[in-house]
CSV table of C-alpha atoms in Angstrom, one decimal:
chain,number,residue,atom,x,y,z
B,176,MET,CA,-13.4,146.7,9.9
B,177,ASN,CA,-9.8,147.8,10.7
B,178,VAL,CA,-10.1,150.6,8.1
B,179,GLU,CA,-13.2,151.9,9.8
B,180,VAL,CA,-11.2,151.9,13.1
B,181,GLY,CA,-8.4,153.9,11.5
B,182,LEU,CA,-10.8,156.4,10.0
B,183,ALA,CA,-12.6,156.8,13.3
B,184,ALA,CA,-9.3,157.4,15.0
B,185,LEU,CA,-8.6,160.2,12.6
B,186,VAL,CA,-11.9,161.8,13.5
B,187,ILE,CA,-11.0,161.5,17.2
B,188,LEU,CA,-7.6,163.1,16.5
B,189,THR,CA,-9.4,166.0,14.7
B,190,GLY,CA,-11.6,166.4,17.7
B,191,LEU,CA,-8.7,166.5,20.1
B,192,LEU,CA,-7.0,169.1,18.0
B,193,ALA,CA,-10.2,171.1,18.0
B,194,LEU,CA,-10.2,171.0,21.8
B,195,ARG,CA,-6.6,172.5,21.6
B,196,VAL,CA,-4.9,169.4,23.0
B,197,PRO,CA,-1.2,169.8,22.1
B,198,ILE,CA,-0.6,168.0,18.8
B,199,GLY,CA,2.3,165.9,20.1
B,200,ILE,CA,0.1,164.5,23.0
B,201,ALA,CA,-2.9,164.0,20.7
B,202,LEU,CA,-0.8,162.0,18.2
B,203,VAL,CA,0.7,159.8,20.9
B,204,ALA,CA,-2.7,159.2,22.5
B,205,VAL,CA,-4.4,158.2,19.2
B,206,GLY,CA,-1.5,156.2,17.9
B,207,ALA,CA,-0.9,154.2,21.0
B,208,GLY,CA,-4.6,153.9,21.7
B,209,GLY,CA,-5.3,152.6,18.2
B,210,ILE,CA,-2.5,150.0,18.5
B,211,TYR,CA,-3.9,148.9,21.8
B,212,TYR,CA,-7.4,148.5,20.3
B,213,LEU,CA,-6.1,146.5,17.3
B,214,ARG,CA,-3.4,144.4,18.9
B,215,GLY,CA,-3.7,144.6,22.7
B,216,PHE,CA,-1.6,145.9,25.6
B,217,GLY,CA,1.6,144.0,24.8
B,218,PRO,CA,2.2,145.4,21.3
B,219,ALA,CA,1.0,148.9,22.3
B,220,PHE,CA,3.4,149.0,25.3
B,221,GLY,CA,6.2,147.6,23.1
B,222,MET,CA,5.7,150.4,20.6
B,223,LEU,CA,5.6,153.0,23.4
B,224,ARG,CA,8.9,151.6,24.7
B,225,SER,CA,10.7,151.3,21.4
B,226,VAL,CA,9.4,154.1,19.1
B,227,PRO,CA,10.7,157.1,21.2
B,228,PHE,CA,14.3,155.7,21.1
B,229,ASP,CA,14.1,154.5,17.5
B,230,PHE,CA,12.9,157.9,16.3
B,231,THR,CA,15.0,160.2,18.4
B,232,ALA,CA,18.2,158.2,17.9
B,233,HIS,CA,17.9,158.5,14.1
B,234,TRP,CA,21.1,160.2,12.7
B,235,THR,CA,19.0,162.3,10.3
B,236,LEU,CA,17.3,164.1,13.1
B,237,SER,CA,20.6,165.4,14.5
B,238,ALA,CA,20.4,168.1,11.8
B,239,VAL,CA,17.4,169.6,13.5
B,240,PRO,CA,19.0,171.1,16.7
B,241,MET,CA,21.9,172.3,14.5
B,242,PHE,CA,19.5,174.3,12.2
B,243,VAL,CA,17.5,175.5,15.2
B,244,LEU,CA,20.6,176.7,17.0
B,245,MET,CA,21.8,178.5,13.8
B,246,SER,CA,18.4,180.1,13.5
B,247,ALA,CA,18.3,181.2,17.1
B,248,ILE,CA,21.8,182.8,16.9
B,249,ALA,CA,20.9,184.6,13.6
B,250,SER,CA,17.7,185.9,15.2
B,251,HIS,CA,19.3,187.1,18.4
B,252,SER,CA,22.4,188.7,16.8
B,253,GLY,CA,20.8,191.4,14.8
B,254,LEU,CA,22.1,190.3,11.4
B,255,THR,CA,18.8,191.4,9.8
B,256,ALA,CA,19.4,195.1,10.3
B,257,ASP,CA,22.7,195.0,8.3
B,258,LEU,CA,21.1,192.9,5.6
B,259,TYR,CA,18.2,195.3,5.2
B,260,ALA,CA,20.4,198.4,5.3
B,261,SER,CA,22.6,197.0,2.5
B,262,MET,CA,19.6,195.9,0.3
B,263,ARG,CA,18.0,199.4,0.8
B,264,LEU,CA,21.1,201.0,-0.7
B,265,TRP,CA,21.2,198.7,-3.7
B,266,PHE,CA,17.4,198.6,-4.5
B,267,GLY,CA,16.1,201.9,-3.0
B,268,ARG,CA,16.0,203.7,-6.3
B,269,LEU,CA,13.6,201.2,-7.9
B,270,PRO,CA,9.8,201.6,-7.8
B,271,GLY,CA,8.9,200.1,-4.5
B,272,GLY,CA,12.6,199.8,-3.7
B,273,LEU,CA,12.2,199.5,0.1
B,274,ALA,CA,9.8,196.6,-0.3
B,275,ILE,CA,12.0,195.0,-2.9
B,276,ALA,CA,14.9,195.4,-0.5
B,277,THR,CA,12.8,193.7,2.2
B,278,SER,CA,12.2,190.7,-0.2
B,279,PHE,CA,15.9,190.2,-0.8
B,280,ALA,CA,16.9,190.9,2.8
B,281,GLY,CA,14.3,188.4,3.9
B,282,ALA,CA,15.7,185.8,1.5
B,283,GLY,CA,19.2,186.4,2.8
B,284,PHE,CA,18.1,186.1,6.4
B,285,ALA,CA,16.2,182.9,5.6
B,286,ALA,CA,19.4,181.4,4.2
B,287,ILE,CA,20.9,181.4,7.7
B,288,CYS,CA,17.6,181.2,9.7
B,289,GLY,CA,15.3,178.7,8.1
B,290,SER,CA,12.2,179.9,10.1
B,291,SER,CA,9.3,181.6,8.4
B,292,LEU,CA,8.0,183.2,11.6
B,293,ALA,CA,11.4,184.5,12.6
B,294,THR,CA,12.0,186.0,9.2
B,295,THR,CA,8.7,187.8,9.3
B,296,ALA,CA,9.3,189.1,12.8
B,297,ALA,CA,12.7,190.4,11.9
B,298,MET,CA,11.6,192.1,8.7
B,299,GLY,CA,8.5,193.4,10.5
B,300,ARG,CA,10.6,195.1,13.2
B,301,ILE,CA,13.2,196.6,10.9
B,302,ALA,CA,11.8,197.2,7.4
B,303,VAL,CA,8.1,197.9,7.9
B,304,PRO,CA,8.6,201.0,10.2
B,305,GLU,CA,11.0,202.5,7.7
B,306,MET,CA,8.6,201.8,4.8
B,307,VAL,CA,5.7,203.4,6.6
B,308,LYS,CA,7.8,206.4,7.6
B,309,ALA,CA,8.7,206.8,3.9
B,310,GLY,CA,5.0,207.0,3.0
B,311,TYR,CA,4.5,203.5,1.7
B,312,ASP,CA,1.1,202.0,1.7
B,313,LYS,CA,0.7,200.0,4.9
B,314,SER,CA,-0.8,197.0,3.3
B,315,LEU,CA,2.2,196.8,0.9
B,316,ALA,CA,4.7,197.2,3.6
B,317,ALA,CA,3.2,194.7,6.1
B,318,GLY,CA,2.1,192.3,3.4
B,319,CYS,CA,5.6,192.2,2.0
B,320,ALA,CA,7.2,191.4,5.4
B,321,ALA,CA,4.6,188.7,6.1
B,322,ALA,CA,5.0,187.1,2.7
B,323,VAL,CA,8.8,187.0,2.5
B,324,GLY,CA,8.9,184.9,5.6
B,325,THR,CA,7.6,182.0,3.6
B,326,VAL,CA,10.9,181.7,1.8
B,327,GLY,CA,12.4,180.6,5.1
B,328,ALA,CA,11.2,176.9,4.8
B,329,LEU,CA,12.4,176.6,1.2
B,330,ILE,CA,16.0,178.0,1.2
B,331,PRO,CA,18.4,175.7,3.2
B,332,PRO,CA,18.5,175.3,6.2
B,333,SER,CA,14.9,174.1,6.6
B,334,ILE,CA,13.6,172.0,9.4
B,335,LEU,CA,10.5,171.1,7.5
B,336,MET,CA,12.6,169.6,4.7
B,337,VAL,CA,14.6,167.5,7.2
B,338,LEU,CA,11.5,166.1,8.8
B,339,TYR,CA,9.9,165.4,5.4
B,340,ALA,CA,13.1,163.6,4.3
B,341,LEU,CA,13.1,161.5,7.4
B,342,PHE,CA,9.5,160.3,7.0
B,343,ALA,CA,9.8,159.9,3.2
B,344,GLN,CA,13.2,158.1,3.6
B,345,VAL,CA,14.9,160.2,0.9
B,346,SER,CA,18.2,162.0,1.0
B,347,VAL,CA,18.2,164.9,3.4
B,348,GLY,CA,20.9,166.7,1.4
B,349,LYS,CA,18.9,166.4,-1.9
B,350,MET,CA,15.7,167.5,-0.1
B,351,LEU,CA,17.4,170.6,1.3
B,352,VAL,CA,19.0,171.5,-2.1
B,353,ALA,CA,15.7,170.9,-3.9
B,354,GLY,CA,14.2,173.9,-2.1
B,355,LEU,CA,16.9,176.4,-3.3
B,356,LEU,CA,15.6,177.2,-6.8
B,357,PRO,CA,12.0,177.4,-5.7
B,358,GLY,CA,13.0,179.8,-2.9
B,359,LEU,CA,15.0,182.0,-5.2
B,360,LEU,CA,12.2,181.9,-7.8
B,361,THR,CA,9.7,183.0,-5.1
B,362,THR,CA,11.9,185.9,-4.0
B,363,LEU,CA,12.4,187.2,-7.6
B,364,ALA,CA,8.7,186.8,-8.4
B,365,TYR,CA,7.8,188.9,-5.3
B,366,ALA,CA,10.3,191.6,-6.2
B,367,LEU,CA,9.0,191.7,-9.8
B,368,MET,CA,5.3,192.0,-8.7
B,369,ILE,CA,6.2,194.8,-6.2
B,370,GLY,CA,8.1,196.7,-8.9
B,371,ILE,CA,5.3,196.4,-11.5
B,372,ARG,CA,2.6,197.4,-9.0
B,373,CYS,CA,4.6,200.4,-7.8
B,374,HIS,CA,5.4,201.5,-11.3
B,375,LEU,CA,1.8,201.4,-12.3
B,376,ASN,CA,0.6,203.0,-9.1
B,377,PRO,CA,3.4,205.3,-7.7
B,378,SER,CA,1.2,206.3,-4.7
B,379,LEU,CA,1.8,202.9,-3.2
B,380,ALA,CA,5.5,203.7,-2.7
B,381,PRO,CA,6.7,207.3,-2.9
B,382,LYS,CA,10.3,207.6,-4.2
B,383,VAL,CA,12.9,207.7,-1.5
B,384,ASP,CA,15.7,210.2,-1.9
B,385,MET,CA,18.9,208.2,-2.8
B,386,SER,CA,20.7,211.0,-4.6
B,387,GLY,CA,23.6,211.0,-2.1
B,388,VAL,CA,24.2,207.2,-2.3
B,389,THR,CA,27.3,206.3,-4.4
B,390,LEU,CA,28.6,203.0,-5.7
B,391,ARG,CA,31.3,203.2,-3.0
B,392,ASP,CA,28.5,203.4,-0.3
B,393,LYS,CA,26.8,200.4,-1.8
B,394,ALA,CA,30.1,198.4,-1.8
B,395,ALA,CA,30.9,199.5,1.7
B,396,SER,CA,27.5,198.1,2.9
B,397,LEU,CA,28.5,194.7,1.8
B,398,ARG,CA,31.4,194.6,4.3
B,399,ARG,CA,29.0,194.0,7.2
B,400,ILE,CA,26.9,191.3,5.4
B,401,TRP,CA,29.5,189.3,3.5
B,402,PRO,CA,29.7,186.7,6.3
B,403,VAL,CA,26.0,186.0,5.8
B,404,GLY,CA,26.5,185.2,2.1
B,405,LEU,CA,29.6,183.2,3.0
B,406,ILE,CA,27.8,181.1,5.6
B,407,ALA,CA,24.8,180.5,3.4
B,408,THR,CA,27.0,179.5,0.4
B,409,MET,CA,29.1,177.3,2.7
B,410,VAL,CA,26.2,175.4,4.2
B,411,VAL,CA,24.5,174.8,0.8
B,412,GLY,CA,27.9,174.1,-0.9
B,413,VAL,CA,29.1,171.4,1.4
B,414,ILE,CA,25.8,169.6,1.2
B,415,TYR,CA,25.5,170.0,-2.6
B,416,GLY,CA,29.1,168.8,-3.1
B,417,GLY,CA,28.7,165.8,-0.9
B,418,ILE,CA,31.5,167.1,1.4
B,419,ALA,CA,29.4,167.0,4.5
B,420,THR,CA,26.0,165.7,5.7
B,421,ALA,CA,23.2,168.0,6.6
B,422,THR,CA,24.0,167.6,10.3
B,423,GLU,CA,27.7,168.5,9.7
B,424,ALA,CA,26.6,171.4,7.5
B,425,GLY,CA,24.2,172.6,10.2
B,426,ALA,CA,27.0,172.4,12.8
B,427,ILE,CA,29.4,174.4,10.6
B,428,GLY,CA,26.7,177.0,10.0
B,429,ALA,CA,25.8,177.3,13.7
B,430,VAL,CA,29.5,177.7,14.7
B,431,ALA,CA,30.2,180.2,11.9
B,432,THR,CA,27.1,182.3,12.7
B,433,ALA,CA,28.1,182.4,16.4
B,434,LEU,CA,31.7,183.4,15.5
B,435,VAL,CA,30.3,186.2,13.2
B,436,ALA,CA,28.0,187.4,16.0
B,437,PHE,CA,30.7,187.4,18.6
B,438,THR,CA,33.2,189.2,16.3
B,439,GLN,CA,30.6,191.9,15.5
B,440,ARG,CA,29.8,192.1,19.2
B,441,THR,CA,26.1,191.5,18.6
B,442,LEU,CA,25.9,188.4,20.8
B,443,ASP,CA,27.3,187.9,24.3
B,444,ARG,CA,27.6,184.8,26.5
B,445,LYS,CA,24.2,185.4,28.1
B,446,GLY,CA,22.6,185.7,24.6
B,447,LEU,CA,24.3,182.4,23.6
B,448,MET,CA,22.8,180.6,26.6
B,449,GLU,CA,19.4,181.9,25.7
B,450,CYS,CA,19.9,180.6,22.1
B,451,ALA,CA,20.8,177.2,23.6
B,452,ARG,CA,17.7,177.2,25.8
B,453,GLU,CA,15.5,178.1,22.9
B,454,THR,CA,17.1,175.3,20.8
B,455,VAL,CA,16.4,172.7,23.5
B,456,VAL,CA,12.8,173.7,23.9
B,457,ILE,CA,12.0,173.8,20.2
B,458,THR,CA,13.9,170.5,19.5
B,459,ALA,CA,12.1,168.7,22.3
B,460,THR,CA,8.7,169.9,21.0
B,461,LEU,CA,9.5,168.7,17.5
B,462,LEU,CA,10.7,165.3,18.8
B,463,LEU,CA,7.5,164.8,20.7
B,464,ILE,CA,5.4,165.5,17.7
B,465,GLY,CA,7.6,163.3,15.6
B,466,ILE,CA,7.3,160.4,18.0
B,467,GLY,CA,3.5,160.8,18.0
B,468,ALA,CA,3.5,160.9,14.2
B,469,THR,CA,5.5,157.7,14.1
B,470,LEU,CA,3.1,155.9,16.4
B,471,LEU,CA,0.2,157.2,14.3
B,472,ALA,CA,1.9,155.8,11.2
B,473,GLN,CA,2.3,152.4,12.8
B,474,PHE,CA,-1.3,152.3,13.8
B,475,LEU,CA,-2.6,153.5,10.4
B,476,ALA,CA,-0.4,150.8,8.7
B,477,LEU,CA,-2.0,148.2,10.9
B,478,SER,CA,-5.5,149.5,10.1
B,479,GLY,CA,-4.9,149.6,6.4
B,480,VAL,CA,-6.0,153.2,6.0
B,481,PRO,CA,-3.1,154.2,3.6
B,482,ARG,CA,-3.9,151.2,1.3
B,483,PHE,CA,-7.6,152.1,1.4
B,484,LEU,CA,-7.0,155.8,0.6
B,485,SER,CA,-4.5,154.9,-2.1
B,486,ALA,CA,-7.0,152.6,-3.8
B,487,ALA,CA,-9.7,155.3,-3.5
B,488,LEU,CA,-7.4,157.9,-5.0
B,489,GLN,CA,-6.4,155.6,-7.9
B,490,ASP,CA,-10.1,155.2,-8.6
B,491,ILE,CA,-10.3,158.9,-9.1
B,492,THR,CA,-7.0,159.4,-11.0
B,493,THR,CA,-3.5,158.1,-11.4
B,494,ASN,CA,-2.1,161.4,-12.9
B,495,HIS,CA,0.7,162.7,-10.7
B,496,VAL,CA,-0.3,166.3,-11.3
B,497,ALA,CA,-3.9,165.6,-10.3
B,498,ILE,CA,-2.7,163.7,-7.2
B,499,ILE,CA,-0.5,166.6,-6.1
B,500,LEU,CA,-3.3,169.1,-6.7
B,501,ILE,CA,-5.6,167.1,-4.5
B,502,CYS,CA,-2.9,167.1,-1.8
B,503,CYS,CA,-2.4,170.9,-2.3
B,504,LEU,CA,-6.1,171.4,-1.7
B,505,ILE,CA,-6.0,169.4,1.5
B,506,TYR,CA,-3.0,171.4,2.7
B,507,LEU,CA,-4.7,174.7,1.9
B,508,VAL,CA,-7.7,173.8,4.0
B,509,MET,CA,-5.7,172.4,6.9
B,510,GLY,CA,-3.3,175.3,6.7
B,511,ALA,CA,-6.1,177.7,7.7
B,512,PHE,CA,-6.4,176.0,11.1
B,513,LEU,CA,-3.2,174.1,12.1
B,514,ASP,CA,0.6,174.9,12.3
B,515,THR,CA,2.9,173.8,9.6
B,516,ILE,CA,4.9,171.1,11.4
B,517,GLY,CA,1.7,169.7,12.9
B,518,ILE,CA,0.1,169.4,9.4
B,519,MET,CA,3.1,167.8,7.9
B,520,LEU,CA,3.6,165.2,10.6
B,521,LEU,CA,-0.2,164.6,10.8
B,522,THR,CA,-0.5,163.9,7.0
B,523,LEU,CA,2.8,162.2,6.1
B,524,PRO,CA,1.9,158.8,7.6
B,525,ILE,CA,-1.0,158.8,5.1
B,526,LEU,CA,0.5,160.5,2.1
B,527,ILE,CA,4.0,158.9,1.9
B,528,PRO,CA,2.6,155.4,1.3
B,529,ILE,CA,0.3,156.8,-1.4
B,530,PHE,CA,3.2,158.5,-3.1
B,531,LYS,CA,5.3,155.3,-3.0
B,532,GLN,CA,2.5,153.2,-4.4
B,533,LEU,CA,1.6,155.5,-7.2
B,534,GLY,CA,5.2,156.3,-8.2
B,535,VAL,CA,5.1,160.0,-7.4
B,536,ASN,CA,8.6,161.5,-7.1
B,537,GLU,CA,8.9,162.1,-3.4
B,538,ILE,CA,11.4,165.0,-3.5
B,539,TRP,CA,9.2,166.9,-6.0
B,540,ALA,CA,6.1,166.2,-3.9
B,541,GLY,CA,7.9,167.2,-0.7
B,542,VAL,CA,8.9,170.6,-2.0
B,543,ILE,CA,5.4,171.2,-3.3
B,544,LEU,CA,3.9,170.2,0.1
B,545,VAL,CA,6.3,172.4,2.0
B,546,LYS,CA,5.5,175.3,-0.3
B,547,MET,CA,1.8,174.8,0.4
B,548,LEU,CA,2.5,174.7,4.1
B,549,GLU,CA,4.1,178.1,3.8
B,550,ILE,CA,1.2,179.5,1.7
B,551,GLY,CA,-1.0,178.4,4.6
B,552,LEU,CA,0.9,180.8,6.8
B,553,LEU,CA,-0.6,183.7,4.8
B,554,THR,CA,-4.2,182.5,4.4
B,555,PRO,CA,-7.1,183.4,6.7
B,556,PRO,CA,-8.4,182.8,9.3
B,557,LEU,CA,-5.1,181.7,11.0
B,558,GLY,CA,-2.3,182.9,8.8
B,559,MET,CA,0.4,182.8,11.4
B,560,ASN,CA,2.8,185.1,9.5
B,561,VAL,CA,0.0,187.7,9.4
B,562,PHE,CA,-0.6,187.4,13.1
B,563,VAL,CA,3.2,187.7,13.8
B,564,MET,CA,3.3,190.8,11.7
B,565,ASN,CA,0.3,192.2,13.5
B,566,ARG,CA,2.0,191.6,16.9
B,567,VAL,CA,5.3,193.0,15.8
B,568,SER,CA,3.5,196.2,14.7
B,569,ALA,CA,1.9,196.4,18.2
B,570,ASP,CA,-1.5,196.4,16.5
B,571,SER,CA,-0.7,199.7,14.6
B,572,ILE,CA,-1.4,197.8,11.4
B,573,LYS,CA,-4.7,196.0,11.5
B,574,LEU,CA,-5.1,192.3,10.5
B,575,GLY,CA,-7.4,193.3,7.6
B,576,THR,CA,-4.8,195.6,6.2
B,577,ILE,CA,-2.1,192.9,6.3
B,578,PHE,CA,-4.4,190.3,4.7
B,579,LYS,CA,-5.1,192.8,2.0
B,580,GLY,CA,-1.4,193.3,1.3
B,581,VAL,CA,-0.8,189.5,1.4
B,582,SER,CA,-3.5,188.8,-1.2
B,583,TRP,CA,-1.2,190.2,-3.9
B,584,PHE,CA,1.6,187.8,-2.9
B,585,LEU,CA,-0.9,184.9,-2.9
B,586,LEU,CA,-1.7,185.7,-6.5
B,587,VAL,CA,2.0,185.4,-7.3
B,588,GLU,CA,2.1,182.1,-5.4
B,589,VAL,CA,-0.6,180.7,-7.8
B,590,VAL,CA,1.8,181.4,-10.7
B,591,ILE,CA,4.8,180.0,-8.8
B,592,MET,CA,2.9,176.8,-7.9
B,593,ALA,CA,1.8,176.3,-11.5
B,594,ILE,CA,5.5,176.5,-12.6
B,595,LEU,CA,6.7,174.1,-9.9
B,596,ILE,CA,3.9,171.6,-10.6
B,597,LEU,CA,4.1,171.7,-14.4
B,598,ILE,CA,7.9,172.0,-14.7
B,599,PRO,CA,9.3,169.5,-12.1
B,600,SER,CA,12.8,170.2,-13.3
B,601,VAL,CA,12.8,173.5,-11.4
B,602,ILE,CA,12.8,171.4,-8.2
B,603,LEU,CA,14.7,168.3,-9.4
B,604,PHE,CA,17.5,169.9,-11.4
B,605,LEU,CA,19.9,170.6,-8.5
B,606,PRO,CA,19.3,167.3,-6.6
B,607,SER,CA,19.9,165.4,-9.9
B,608,MET,CA,23.3,167.0,-10.2
B,609,MET,CA,24.4,166.1,-6.7
B,610,ILE,CA,27.2,163.7,-6.0
B,611,GLY,CA,25.9,160.5,-4.3
């Protein structure tokens, strides 16, 4: 009977989300309401009183505002323009060179930003107009900027990785480092696909005149962006080496990014205050969703839904690859309608107990799920990266054109996902080498 109550609550939650009730409020209402139905007012009130503190006071979560602040400073300080200018000089001579430069610049920005939407917006403002001006096919230009944003949640810092680690109760440091190789693999695969397409069909990307660019010019372009590489290496390095926690690494990254921005005079005191305000708003929103997801997890545990679904899944298969493919299918469908953080915190209370019971490696599964969440940002009807790219272009590039360009990157994602699922060591190699 309790399982039926739990499943009915999930249906109610889906209905609330369909009515556009904010996901944090919907999660709190269903979670607390379900506990009240099963256990009465006292336990429900006790949960409402204790869960917000227990969740928000968790040391692991202190990494979130640090990463958000680092992202906000990077977004407001204009570091992207210098990154793209340098990558353009280095890769401009290749077939589709400007698009390849966009891929690598996006990966570099993601390493100090950690936000898919911010990376897409930055690349859309800077790289796409230049590609279009050079005669590049609009679907290739816009599709590239939209797709490269997905690397933001894989390459550290990543808020999604931190939240997953908290709910799965795995090492935050190992979870962050686990996304590094998949992120780099994605960037290289994108660049390879662009180069091959443009070599076979030169009309997609006319050659840009780079005859006057010398090696000295290329080297000089690195002077403005070396701090970005240093910050990214420092953040990943201190986590990987066990020198600092994710929170401490995030704080180091935020301070270093601010110092670079002030030194280069791309951020003033007013801009810093705006970054702080943005950090508070985003962090508070994430915490509300997290509190709601925790309440939902408590309610579902009481109802027995995770045990029921785990048993049902075991009746179908116990193969880890098959299990993760089923989860990927679920995320692909949900990703067409909900935002990434909402999907993650909505599903983890159900999936984590299943992973634990069936012995699925939680770090491997986490990276796969985060990757699927990012793919969901590219798929219709609500591919958020595509809509961001459309807004950045002021509707000069139509949604259909962007989705057409993104489709090629989705084909690449199929290959990348196959590699990550069939060769888990791509994800697990770096975490396995970490100290502690």
